[in-house]
Coordinates of C-alpha atoms in Angstrom, one line a residue:
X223 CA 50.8 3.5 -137.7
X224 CA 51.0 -0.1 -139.4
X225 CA 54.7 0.4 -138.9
X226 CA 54.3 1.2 -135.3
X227 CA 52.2 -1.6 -134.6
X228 CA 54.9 -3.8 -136.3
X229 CA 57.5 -2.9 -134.1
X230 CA 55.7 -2.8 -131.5
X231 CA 55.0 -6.6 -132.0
X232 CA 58.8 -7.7 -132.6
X233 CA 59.5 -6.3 -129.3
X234 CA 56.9 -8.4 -127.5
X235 CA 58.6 -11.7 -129.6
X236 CA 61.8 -10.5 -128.4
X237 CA 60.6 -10.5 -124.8
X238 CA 59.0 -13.4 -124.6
X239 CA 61.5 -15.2 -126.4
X240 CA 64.1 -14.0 -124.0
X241 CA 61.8 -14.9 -120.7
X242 CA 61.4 -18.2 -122.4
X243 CA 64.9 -18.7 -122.7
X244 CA 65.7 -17.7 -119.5
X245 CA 63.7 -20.3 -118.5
X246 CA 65.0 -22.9 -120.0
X247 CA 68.7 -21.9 -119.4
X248 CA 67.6 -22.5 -115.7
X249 CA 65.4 -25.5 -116.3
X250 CA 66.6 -29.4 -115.6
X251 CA 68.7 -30.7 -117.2
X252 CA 70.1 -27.9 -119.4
X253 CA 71.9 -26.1 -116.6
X254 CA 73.1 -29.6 -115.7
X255 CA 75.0 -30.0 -119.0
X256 CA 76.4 -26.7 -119.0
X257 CA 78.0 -27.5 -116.3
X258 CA 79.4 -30.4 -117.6
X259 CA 80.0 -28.9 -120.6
X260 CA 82.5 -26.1 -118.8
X261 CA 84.5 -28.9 -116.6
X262 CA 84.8 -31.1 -119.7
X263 CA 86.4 -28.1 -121.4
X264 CA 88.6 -26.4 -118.7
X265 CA 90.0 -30.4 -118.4
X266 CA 90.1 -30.7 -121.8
X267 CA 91.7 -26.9 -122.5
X268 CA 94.2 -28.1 -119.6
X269 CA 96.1 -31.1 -121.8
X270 CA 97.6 -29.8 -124.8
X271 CA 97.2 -31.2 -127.8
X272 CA 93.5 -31.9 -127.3
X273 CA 91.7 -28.3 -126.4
X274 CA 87.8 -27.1 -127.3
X275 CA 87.8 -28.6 -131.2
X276 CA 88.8 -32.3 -130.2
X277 CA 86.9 -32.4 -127.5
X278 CA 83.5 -30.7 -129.2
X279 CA 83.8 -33.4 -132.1
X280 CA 84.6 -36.5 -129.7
X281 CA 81.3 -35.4 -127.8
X282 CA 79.5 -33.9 -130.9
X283 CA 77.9 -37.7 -131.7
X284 CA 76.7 -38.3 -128.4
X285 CA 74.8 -35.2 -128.5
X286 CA 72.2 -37.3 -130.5
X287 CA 70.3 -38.5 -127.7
X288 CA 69.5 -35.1 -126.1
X289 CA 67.4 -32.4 -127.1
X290 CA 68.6 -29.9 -129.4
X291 CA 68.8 -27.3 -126.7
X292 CA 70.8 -29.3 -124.2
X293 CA 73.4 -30.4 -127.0
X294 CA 74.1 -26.8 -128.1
X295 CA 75.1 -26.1 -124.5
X296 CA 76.4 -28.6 -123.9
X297 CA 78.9 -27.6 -127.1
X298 CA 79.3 -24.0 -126.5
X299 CA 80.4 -25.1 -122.8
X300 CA 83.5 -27.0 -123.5
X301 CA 84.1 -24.3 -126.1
X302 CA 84.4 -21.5 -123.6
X303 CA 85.6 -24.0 -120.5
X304 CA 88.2 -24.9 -122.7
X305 CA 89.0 -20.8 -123.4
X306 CA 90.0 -21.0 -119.3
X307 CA 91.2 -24.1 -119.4
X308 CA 94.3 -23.8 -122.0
X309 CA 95.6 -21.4 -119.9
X310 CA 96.5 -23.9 -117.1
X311 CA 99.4 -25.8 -119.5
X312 CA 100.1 -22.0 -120.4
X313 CA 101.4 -21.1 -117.4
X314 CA 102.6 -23.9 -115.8
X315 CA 104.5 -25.7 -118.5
X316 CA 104.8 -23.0 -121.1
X317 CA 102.8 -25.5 -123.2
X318 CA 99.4 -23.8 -124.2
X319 CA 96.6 -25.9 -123.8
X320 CA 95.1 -24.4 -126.5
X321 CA 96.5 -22.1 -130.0
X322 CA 94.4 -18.9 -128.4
X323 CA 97.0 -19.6 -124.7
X324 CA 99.9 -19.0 -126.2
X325 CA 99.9 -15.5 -125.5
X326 CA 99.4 -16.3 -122.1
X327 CA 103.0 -18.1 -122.1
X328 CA 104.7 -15.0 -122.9
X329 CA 104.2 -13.8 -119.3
X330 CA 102.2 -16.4 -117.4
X331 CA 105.3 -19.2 -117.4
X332 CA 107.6 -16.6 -116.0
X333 CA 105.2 -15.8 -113.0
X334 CA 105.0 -19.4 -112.5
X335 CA 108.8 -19.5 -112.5
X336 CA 108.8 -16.6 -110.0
X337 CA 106.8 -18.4 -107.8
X338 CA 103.6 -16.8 -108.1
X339 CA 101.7 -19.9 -110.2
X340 CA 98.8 -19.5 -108.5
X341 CA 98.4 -15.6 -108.7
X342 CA 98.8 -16.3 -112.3
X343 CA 96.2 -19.2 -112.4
X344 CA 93.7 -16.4 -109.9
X345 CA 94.4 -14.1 -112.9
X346 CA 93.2 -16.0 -115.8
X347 CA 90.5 -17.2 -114.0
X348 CA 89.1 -14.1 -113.2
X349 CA 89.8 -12.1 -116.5
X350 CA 88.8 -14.8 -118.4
X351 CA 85.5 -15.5 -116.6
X352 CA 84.4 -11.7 -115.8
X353 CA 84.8 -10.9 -119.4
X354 CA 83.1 -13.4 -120.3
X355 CA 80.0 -12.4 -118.5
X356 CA 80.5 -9.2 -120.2
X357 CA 80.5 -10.2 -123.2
X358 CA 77.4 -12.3 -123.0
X359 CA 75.5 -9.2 -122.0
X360 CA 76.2 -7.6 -124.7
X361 CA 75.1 -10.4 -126.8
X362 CA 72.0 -10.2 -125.4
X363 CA 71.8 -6.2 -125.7
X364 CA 72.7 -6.8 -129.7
X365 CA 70.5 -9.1 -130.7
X366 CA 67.7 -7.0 -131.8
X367 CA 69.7 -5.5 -134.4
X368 CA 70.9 -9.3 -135.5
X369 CA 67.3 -9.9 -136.0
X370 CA 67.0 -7.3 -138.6
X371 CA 70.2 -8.0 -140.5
X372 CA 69.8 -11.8 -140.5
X373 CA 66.0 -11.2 -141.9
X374 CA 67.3 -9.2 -145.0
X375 CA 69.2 -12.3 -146.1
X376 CA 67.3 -14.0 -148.8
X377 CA 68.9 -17.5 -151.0
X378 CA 71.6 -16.0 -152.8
X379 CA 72.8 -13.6 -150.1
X380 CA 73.2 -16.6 -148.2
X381 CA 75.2 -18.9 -151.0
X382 CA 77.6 -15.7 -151.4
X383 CA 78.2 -15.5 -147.8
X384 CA 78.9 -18.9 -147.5
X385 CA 81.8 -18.3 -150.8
X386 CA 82.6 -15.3 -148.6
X387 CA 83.3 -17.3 -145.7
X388 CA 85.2 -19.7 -147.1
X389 CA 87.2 -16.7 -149.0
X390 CA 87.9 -15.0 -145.6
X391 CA 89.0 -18.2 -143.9
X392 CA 91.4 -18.4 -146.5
X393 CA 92.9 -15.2 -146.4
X394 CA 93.0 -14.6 -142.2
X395 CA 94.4 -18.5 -141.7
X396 CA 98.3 -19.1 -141.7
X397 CA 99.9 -20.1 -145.0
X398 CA 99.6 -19.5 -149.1
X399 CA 96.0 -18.3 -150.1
X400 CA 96.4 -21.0 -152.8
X401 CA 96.9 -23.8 -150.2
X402 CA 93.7 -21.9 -148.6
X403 CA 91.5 -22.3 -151.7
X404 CA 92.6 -25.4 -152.7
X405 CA 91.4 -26.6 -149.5
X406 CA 87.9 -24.7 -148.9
X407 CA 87.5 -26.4 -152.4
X408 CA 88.3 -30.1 -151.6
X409 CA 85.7 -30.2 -148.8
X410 CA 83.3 -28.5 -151.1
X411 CA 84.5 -31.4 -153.8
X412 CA 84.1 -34.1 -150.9
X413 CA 80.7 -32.4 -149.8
X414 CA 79.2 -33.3 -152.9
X415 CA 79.6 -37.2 -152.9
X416 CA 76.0 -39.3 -152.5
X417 CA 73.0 -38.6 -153.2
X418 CA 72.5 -34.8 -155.1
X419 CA 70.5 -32.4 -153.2
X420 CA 67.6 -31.4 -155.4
X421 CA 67.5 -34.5 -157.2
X422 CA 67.8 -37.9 -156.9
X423 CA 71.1 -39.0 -158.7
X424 CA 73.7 -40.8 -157.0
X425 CA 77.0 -38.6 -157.3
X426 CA 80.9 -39.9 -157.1
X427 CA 79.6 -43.2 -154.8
X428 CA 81.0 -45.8 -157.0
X429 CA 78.2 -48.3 -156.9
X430 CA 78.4 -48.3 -152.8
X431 CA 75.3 -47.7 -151.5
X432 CA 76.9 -47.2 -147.8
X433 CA 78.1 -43.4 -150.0
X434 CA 74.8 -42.8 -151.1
X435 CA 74.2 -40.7 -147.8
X436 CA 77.1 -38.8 -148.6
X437 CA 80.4 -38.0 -146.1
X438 CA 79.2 -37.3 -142.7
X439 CA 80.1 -33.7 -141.7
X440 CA 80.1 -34.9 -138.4
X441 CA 82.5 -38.1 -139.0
X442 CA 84.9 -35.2 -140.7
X443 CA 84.6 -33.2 -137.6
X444 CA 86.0 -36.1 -135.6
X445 CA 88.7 -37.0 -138.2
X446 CA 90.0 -33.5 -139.0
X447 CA 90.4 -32.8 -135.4
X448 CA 90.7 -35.5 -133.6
X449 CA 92.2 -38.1 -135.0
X450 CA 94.6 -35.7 -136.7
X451 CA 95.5 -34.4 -133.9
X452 CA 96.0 -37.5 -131.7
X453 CA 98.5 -38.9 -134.5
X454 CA 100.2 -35.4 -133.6
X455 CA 100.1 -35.6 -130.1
X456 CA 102.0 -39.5 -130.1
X457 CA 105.4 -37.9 -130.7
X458 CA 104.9 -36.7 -127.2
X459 CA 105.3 -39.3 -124.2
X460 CA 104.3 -37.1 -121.3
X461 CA 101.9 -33.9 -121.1
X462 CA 104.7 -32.6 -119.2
X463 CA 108.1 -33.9 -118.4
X464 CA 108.6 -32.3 -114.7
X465 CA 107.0 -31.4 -111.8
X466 CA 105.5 -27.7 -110.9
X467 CA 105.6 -26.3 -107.8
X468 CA 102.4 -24.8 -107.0
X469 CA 103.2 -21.3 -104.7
X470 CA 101.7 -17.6 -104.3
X471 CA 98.6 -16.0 -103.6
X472 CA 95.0 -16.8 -104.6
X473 CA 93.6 -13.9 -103.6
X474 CA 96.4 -11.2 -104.5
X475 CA 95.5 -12.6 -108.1
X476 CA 91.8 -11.8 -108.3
X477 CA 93.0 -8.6 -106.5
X478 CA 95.3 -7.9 -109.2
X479 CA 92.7 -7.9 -112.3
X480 CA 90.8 -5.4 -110.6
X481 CA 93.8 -3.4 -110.2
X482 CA 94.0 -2.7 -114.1
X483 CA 90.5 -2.4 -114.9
X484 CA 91.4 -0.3 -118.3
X485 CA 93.3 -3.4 -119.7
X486 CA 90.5 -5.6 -118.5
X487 CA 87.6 -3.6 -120.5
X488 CA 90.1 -3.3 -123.2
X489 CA 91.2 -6.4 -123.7
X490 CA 87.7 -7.7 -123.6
X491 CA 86.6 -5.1 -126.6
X492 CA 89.2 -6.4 -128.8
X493 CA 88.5 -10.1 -128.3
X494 CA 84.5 -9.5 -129.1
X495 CA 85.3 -7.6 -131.9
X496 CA 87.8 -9.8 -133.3
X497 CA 85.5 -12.8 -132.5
X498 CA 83.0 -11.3 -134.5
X499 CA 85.3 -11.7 -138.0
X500 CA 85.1 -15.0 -139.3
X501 CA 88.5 -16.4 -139.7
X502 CA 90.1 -14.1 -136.8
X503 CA 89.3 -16.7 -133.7
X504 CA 90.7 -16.4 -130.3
X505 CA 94.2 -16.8 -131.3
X506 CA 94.8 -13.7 -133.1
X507 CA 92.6 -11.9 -130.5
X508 CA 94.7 -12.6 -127.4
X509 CA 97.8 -12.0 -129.5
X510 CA 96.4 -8.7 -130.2
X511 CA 95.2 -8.1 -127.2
X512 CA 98.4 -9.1 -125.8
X513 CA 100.5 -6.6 -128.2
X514 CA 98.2 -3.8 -127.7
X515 CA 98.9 -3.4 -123.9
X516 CA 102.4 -4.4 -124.1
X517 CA 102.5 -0.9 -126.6
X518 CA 99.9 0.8 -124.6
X519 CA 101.8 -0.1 -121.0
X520 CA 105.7 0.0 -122.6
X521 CA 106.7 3.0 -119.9
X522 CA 106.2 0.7 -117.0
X523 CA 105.8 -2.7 -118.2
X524 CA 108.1 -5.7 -118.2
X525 CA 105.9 -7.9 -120.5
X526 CA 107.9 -11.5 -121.1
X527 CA 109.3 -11.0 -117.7
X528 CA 105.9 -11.6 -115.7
X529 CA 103.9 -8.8 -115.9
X530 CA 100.6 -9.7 -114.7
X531 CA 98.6 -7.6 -117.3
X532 CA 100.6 -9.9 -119.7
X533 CA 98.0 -12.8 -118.2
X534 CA 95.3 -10.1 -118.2
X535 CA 95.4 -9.4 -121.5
X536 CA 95.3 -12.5 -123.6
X537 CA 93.2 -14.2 -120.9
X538 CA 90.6 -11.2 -121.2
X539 CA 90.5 -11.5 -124.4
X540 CA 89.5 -15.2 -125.1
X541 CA 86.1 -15.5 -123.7
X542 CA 84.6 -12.8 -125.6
X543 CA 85.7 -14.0 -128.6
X544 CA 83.8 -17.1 -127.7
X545 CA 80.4 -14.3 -127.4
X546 CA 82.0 -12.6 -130.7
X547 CA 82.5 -15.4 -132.5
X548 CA 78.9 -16.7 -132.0
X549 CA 76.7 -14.0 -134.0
X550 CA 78.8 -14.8 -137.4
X551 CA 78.3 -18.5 -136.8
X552 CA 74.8 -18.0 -135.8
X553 CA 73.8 -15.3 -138.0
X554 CA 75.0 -16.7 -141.4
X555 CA 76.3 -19.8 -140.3
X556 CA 79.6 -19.2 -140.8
X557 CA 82.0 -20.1 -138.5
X558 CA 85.8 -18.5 -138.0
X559 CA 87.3 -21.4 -136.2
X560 CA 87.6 -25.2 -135.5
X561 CA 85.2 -25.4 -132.3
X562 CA 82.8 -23.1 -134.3
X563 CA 82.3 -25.4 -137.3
X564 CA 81.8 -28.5 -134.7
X565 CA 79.6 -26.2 -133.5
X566 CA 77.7 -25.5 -136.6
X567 CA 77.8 -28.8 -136.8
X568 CA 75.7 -29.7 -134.0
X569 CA 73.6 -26.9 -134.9
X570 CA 72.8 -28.2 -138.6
X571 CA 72.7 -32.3 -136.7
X572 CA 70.2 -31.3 -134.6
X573 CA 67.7 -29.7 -137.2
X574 CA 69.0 -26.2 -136.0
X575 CA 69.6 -24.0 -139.0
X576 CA 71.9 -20.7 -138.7
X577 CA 70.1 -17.3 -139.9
X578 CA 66.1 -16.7 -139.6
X579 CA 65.4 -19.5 -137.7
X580 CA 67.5 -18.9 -134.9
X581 CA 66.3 -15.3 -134.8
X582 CA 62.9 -16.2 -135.4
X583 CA 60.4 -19.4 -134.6
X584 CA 63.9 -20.6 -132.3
X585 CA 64.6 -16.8 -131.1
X586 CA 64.5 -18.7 -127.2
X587 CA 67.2 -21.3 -127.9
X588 CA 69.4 -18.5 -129.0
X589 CA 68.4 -16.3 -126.2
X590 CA 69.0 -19.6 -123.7
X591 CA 72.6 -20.3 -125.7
X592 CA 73.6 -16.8 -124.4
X593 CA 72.1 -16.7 -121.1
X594 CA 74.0 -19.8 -120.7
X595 CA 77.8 -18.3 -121.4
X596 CA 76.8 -15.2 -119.1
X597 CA 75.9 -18.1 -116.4
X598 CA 78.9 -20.2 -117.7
X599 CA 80.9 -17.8 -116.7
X600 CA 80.4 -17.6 -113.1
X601 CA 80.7 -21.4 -112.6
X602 CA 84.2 -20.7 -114.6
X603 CA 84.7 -18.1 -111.3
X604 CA 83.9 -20.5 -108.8
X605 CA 85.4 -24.1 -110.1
X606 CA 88.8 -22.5 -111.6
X607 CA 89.5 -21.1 -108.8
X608 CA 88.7 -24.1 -106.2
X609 CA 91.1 -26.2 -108.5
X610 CA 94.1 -24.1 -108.4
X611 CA 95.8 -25.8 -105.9
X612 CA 95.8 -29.2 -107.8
X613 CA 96.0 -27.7 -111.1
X614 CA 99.3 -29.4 -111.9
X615 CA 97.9 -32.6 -112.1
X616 CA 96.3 -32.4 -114.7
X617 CA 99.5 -32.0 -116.7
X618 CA 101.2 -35.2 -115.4
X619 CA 98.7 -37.4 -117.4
X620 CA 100.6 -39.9 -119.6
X621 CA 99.5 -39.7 -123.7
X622 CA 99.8 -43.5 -123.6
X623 CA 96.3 -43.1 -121.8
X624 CA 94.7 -40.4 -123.0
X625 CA 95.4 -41.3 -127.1
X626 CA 93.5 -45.0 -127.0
X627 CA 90.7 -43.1 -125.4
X628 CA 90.1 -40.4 -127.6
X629 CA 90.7 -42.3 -130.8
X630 CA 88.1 -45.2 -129.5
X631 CA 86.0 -42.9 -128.4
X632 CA 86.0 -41.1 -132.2
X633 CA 85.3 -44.3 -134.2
X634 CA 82.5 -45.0 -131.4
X635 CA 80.9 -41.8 -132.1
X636 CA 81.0 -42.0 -135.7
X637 CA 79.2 -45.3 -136.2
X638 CA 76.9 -44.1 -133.6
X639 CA 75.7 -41.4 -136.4
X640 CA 75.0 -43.7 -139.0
X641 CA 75.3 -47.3 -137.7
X642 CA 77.2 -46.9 -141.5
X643 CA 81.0 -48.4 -141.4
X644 CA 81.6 -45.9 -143.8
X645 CA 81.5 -43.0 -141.7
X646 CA 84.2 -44.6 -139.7
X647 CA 86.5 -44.9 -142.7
X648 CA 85.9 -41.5 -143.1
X649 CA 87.5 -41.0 -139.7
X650 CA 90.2 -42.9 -140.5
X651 CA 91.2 -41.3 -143.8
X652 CA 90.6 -37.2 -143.1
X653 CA 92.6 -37.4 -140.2
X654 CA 95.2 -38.6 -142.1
X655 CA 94.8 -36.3 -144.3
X656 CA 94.1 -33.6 -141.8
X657 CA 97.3 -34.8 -140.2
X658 CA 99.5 -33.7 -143.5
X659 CA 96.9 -30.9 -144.0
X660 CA 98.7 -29.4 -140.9
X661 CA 102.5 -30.5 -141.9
X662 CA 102.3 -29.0 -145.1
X663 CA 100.6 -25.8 -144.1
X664 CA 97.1 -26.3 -145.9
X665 CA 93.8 -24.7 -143.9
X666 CA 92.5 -28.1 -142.1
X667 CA 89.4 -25.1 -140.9
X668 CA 88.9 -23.7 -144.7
X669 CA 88.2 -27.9 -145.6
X670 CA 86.0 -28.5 -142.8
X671 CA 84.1 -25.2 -143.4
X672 CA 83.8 -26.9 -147.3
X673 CA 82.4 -30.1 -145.9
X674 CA 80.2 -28.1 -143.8
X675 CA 78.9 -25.2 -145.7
X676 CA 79.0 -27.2 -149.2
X677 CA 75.5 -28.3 -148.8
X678 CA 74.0 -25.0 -147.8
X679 CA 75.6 -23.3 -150.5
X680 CA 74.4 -25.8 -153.2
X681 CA 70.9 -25.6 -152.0
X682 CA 70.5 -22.5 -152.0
X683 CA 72.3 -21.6 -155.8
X684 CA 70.0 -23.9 -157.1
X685 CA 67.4 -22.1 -155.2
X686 CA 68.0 -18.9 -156.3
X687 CA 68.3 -20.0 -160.0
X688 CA 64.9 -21.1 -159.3
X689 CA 63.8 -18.0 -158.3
X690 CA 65.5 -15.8 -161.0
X691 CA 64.5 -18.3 -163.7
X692 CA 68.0 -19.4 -164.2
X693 CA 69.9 -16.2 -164.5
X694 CA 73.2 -15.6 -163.0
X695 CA 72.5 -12.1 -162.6
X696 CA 70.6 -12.7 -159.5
X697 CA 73.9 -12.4 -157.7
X698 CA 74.9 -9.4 -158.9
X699 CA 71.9 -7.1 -159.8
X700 CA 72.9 -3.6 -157.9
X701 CA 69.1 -2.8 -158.5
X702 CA 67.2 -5.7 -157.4
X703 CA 69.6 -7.1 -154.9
X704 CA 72.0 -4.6 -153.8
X705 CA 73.2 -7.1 -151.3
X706 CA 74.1 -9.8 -153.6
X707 CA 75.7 -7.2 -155.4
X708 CA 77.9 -6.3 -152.4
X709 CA 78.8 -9.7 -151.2
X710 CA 79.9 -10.7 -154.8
X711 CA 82.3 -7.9 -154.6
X712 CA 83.3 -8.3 -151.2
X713 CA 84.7 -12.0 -152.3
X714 CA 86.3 -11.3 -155.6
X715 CA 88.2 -8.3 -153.7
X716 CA 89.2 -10.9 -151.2
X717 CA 90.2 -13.6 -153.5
X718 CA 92.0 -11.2 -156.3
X719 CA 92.8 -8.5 -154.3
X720 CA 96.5 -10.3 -152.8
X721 CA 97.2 -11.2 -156.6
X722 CA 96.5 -7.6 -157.9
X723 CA 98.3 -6.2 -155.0
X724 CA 101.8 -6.1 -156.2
X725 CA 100.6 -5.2 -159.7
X726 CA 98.7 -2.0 -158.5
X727 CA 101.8 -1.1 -155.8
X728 CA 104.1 -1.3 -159.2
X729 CA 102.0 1.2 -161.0
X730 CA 101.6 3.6 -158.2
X731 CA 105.2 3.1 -157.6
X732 CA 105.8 3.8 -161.3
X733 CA 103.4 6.9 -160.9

């Protein structure tokens, strides 16, 4: 009966929380930022070189002034804006607005060169956007079971995810799983400077009292990505070097999406499910998306020649992944990609913290985050496919502008945080070392998750030693904790597992 009663009483919470947030998804000004959130991004998405993480960490400090709702919208807007918007250089210039377009080259630049641009554009739009909707429904639909997983997390389940996290990013990311460690440790290392968290000591600040505060996650936001990638993006003079003839059919591309509805469902399943893996990210969705209907479709396809479920595909995939990518990030506070952690970011800057608050006391913010991206998504609908026609503009813009903007813009937002000149040198010097990070193949997202996460993963070991009376065993008691126990394994599997690999294939080979 008690039991009954009980869950009886989280589905009223649930309820109300979700006719709360509602509300305030639909309430002035939060819809207002939304929307500016999505045209920021699909302009932003549009330029390569610059895509959802610059943008999210240029407009992360001036977030400060609005409510914590607003900002998180505002945030998650440009992230999945900027999921449509990459696919605009994609097509047009075969120079993807964003890593997650590139799939979207493979078939989308030849339609363009066959003269069908805009049916190719009318396709993204509307995979990308209808999907998207989708997917946000089902976020809704699943967040009753989030609840209950998110509630059996206690302090040590959540230091070891954060390890876990950082292990994963590792291992999924591009490059050696040494390079991948090394860095997840150095913003760990570099989390750590000022003063310590349960105690007042001063730590690696060198007698500067403008350190005691520590490295501003958010002034490493802006460096990593920004900055680092604006030093990148000055090689370049022009977003594009020619003109792109805009011909085809509007209409005949909606039209076409609906013609393959099984890639469109499919395509969507894969990029929530992907999303959902910390690490994976909207790239390797849309490139599996991408390769599983190029197998699936082989006896009739002519994928890299401008097969229209080529766009379909990839494009279908990418906002879902945005959805997918969400419940880690919100759950446990781990995210799997760049505009994720700025994300967390603003989550953690605007006294917003991942796990049981979100699914508890704050239940309507989440609920109003998600009713947002299903609403999001028909302003994606309506907007990218009134700009179509003009779409090539937007690639003609010359680097010598858009460079001086966003680097003032980044050393503007950092002092804003702090009014501290040392945030701003912390601009300065991670994105030169992002910047390198990149040339020499080192996990700029496993540093930034460091930076990020290091603090929430320091609290709370010291918080479960507290608890367990300083034993160790705490994170691995199979009894007591079964879930430490599992999440202990989980990362030493990860982390040993590609170095035992070839020892264990030897013996079995031997055998």
């Amino acid at each position: 009966m008690g039991v009954e009663i009980l869950i009886e009483s989280q589905q009223v919470l649930q309820v109300g929380s979700f006719i709360e947030g509602l509300e305030l998804a639909v309430s002035w000004p939060v819809i207002g930022w939304m929307v500016v959130g999505l045209l920021l991004g699909i302009v932003l998405g549009a330029l390569p070189g610059i895509g959802s993480p610059v943008g999210m960490a240029i407009i992360l400090p001036l977030t400060l002034p609005l409510d914590a709702t607003s900002a998180i919208i505002l945030l998650a807007s440009i992230y999945s804006g900027a999921m449509f918007g990459g696919s605009i250089a994609a097509i047009l210039i075969n120079a993807p607005g964003t890593e997650s377009a590139a799939a979207t080259t493979l078939d989308g630049y030849p339609m363009a060169k066959n003269g069908l641009a805009k049916n190719a554009l009318a396709i993204a739009t509307t995979a990308s956007a209808l999907n998207g909707f989708l997917a946000a429904i089902v976020l809704v639909l699943i967040s009753p079971i989030l609840i209950g997983v998110v509630l059996a997390f206690g302090s040590p389940e959540y230091f070891l995810l954060a390890i876990l996290g950082i292990s994963l990013i590792t291992i999924v990311t591009q490059g050696s799983i040494v390079k991948g460690i090394v860095a997840g440790a150095l913003g760990f290392m570099i989390s750590t400077i000022g003063t310590g968290i349960l105690s007042p000591t001063p730590r690696f600040t060198f007698g500067q009292f403008g350190l005691y505060d520590g490295i501003s996650f958010v002034a490493a936001l802006i460096g990593m990505f920004a900055f680092a990638e604006m030093m990148k993006l000055a090689a370049q003079d022009m977003i594009a070097e020619s003109d792109v003839e805009m011909t085809g059919s509007i209409k005949d591309g909606v039209m076409t999406v609906f013609k393959y509805p099984k890639t469109t469902i499919k395509a969507g399943v894969i990029g929530m499910l992907i999303g959902m893996i910390p690490g994976s990210g909207a790239t390797t969705s849309t490139f599996v998306a991408y390769a599983e209907e190029a197998r699936s479709s082989a006896a009739d396809g002519f994928f890299g020649e401008g097969d229209p479920r080529g766009v379909i595909a990839p494009e279908g995939a990418n906002n879902p992944t945005v959805s997918g990518s969400l419940v880690p990030t919100l759950s446990f506070g781990i995210p799997g990609s760049g505009s994720t952690a700025v994300l967390l970011g603003g989550l953690l800057m605007h006294g917003l913290q991942p796990g049981p608050g979100l699914f508890g006391d704050q239940l309507h913010i989440t609920y109003a985050l998600f009713i947002s991206l299903f609403l999001g998504n028909i302003v994606i609908v309506l907007v990218g496919l009134s700009v179509i026609p003009y779409a090539s503009r937007i690639t003609e813009l010359d680097t010598d502008v858009i460079i001086p903007v966003v680097v003032v813009l980044s050393f503007i937002g950092a002092y804003t945080l702090n009014q501290n000149w040392y945030d701003v040198g912390a601009v300065l010097a991670l994105g030169v070392l992002g910047f390198y990070m990149v040339r020499y193949n080192y996990s700029v997202i496993a540093f930034v998750l460091g930076i990020v996460l290091g603090p929430i993963a320091e609290e709370n070991f010291f918080r479960s030693l507290q608890i367990s009376g300083g034993s160790y065993t705490i994170f691995f008691d199979p009894i007591n904790r079964p879930l430490s126990f599992a999440l202990t394994l989980a990362t030493l599997a990860i982390l040993l597992g590609p170095f035992l690999k070839p020892y264990i294939d030897r013996k079995l080979g031997r055998a």
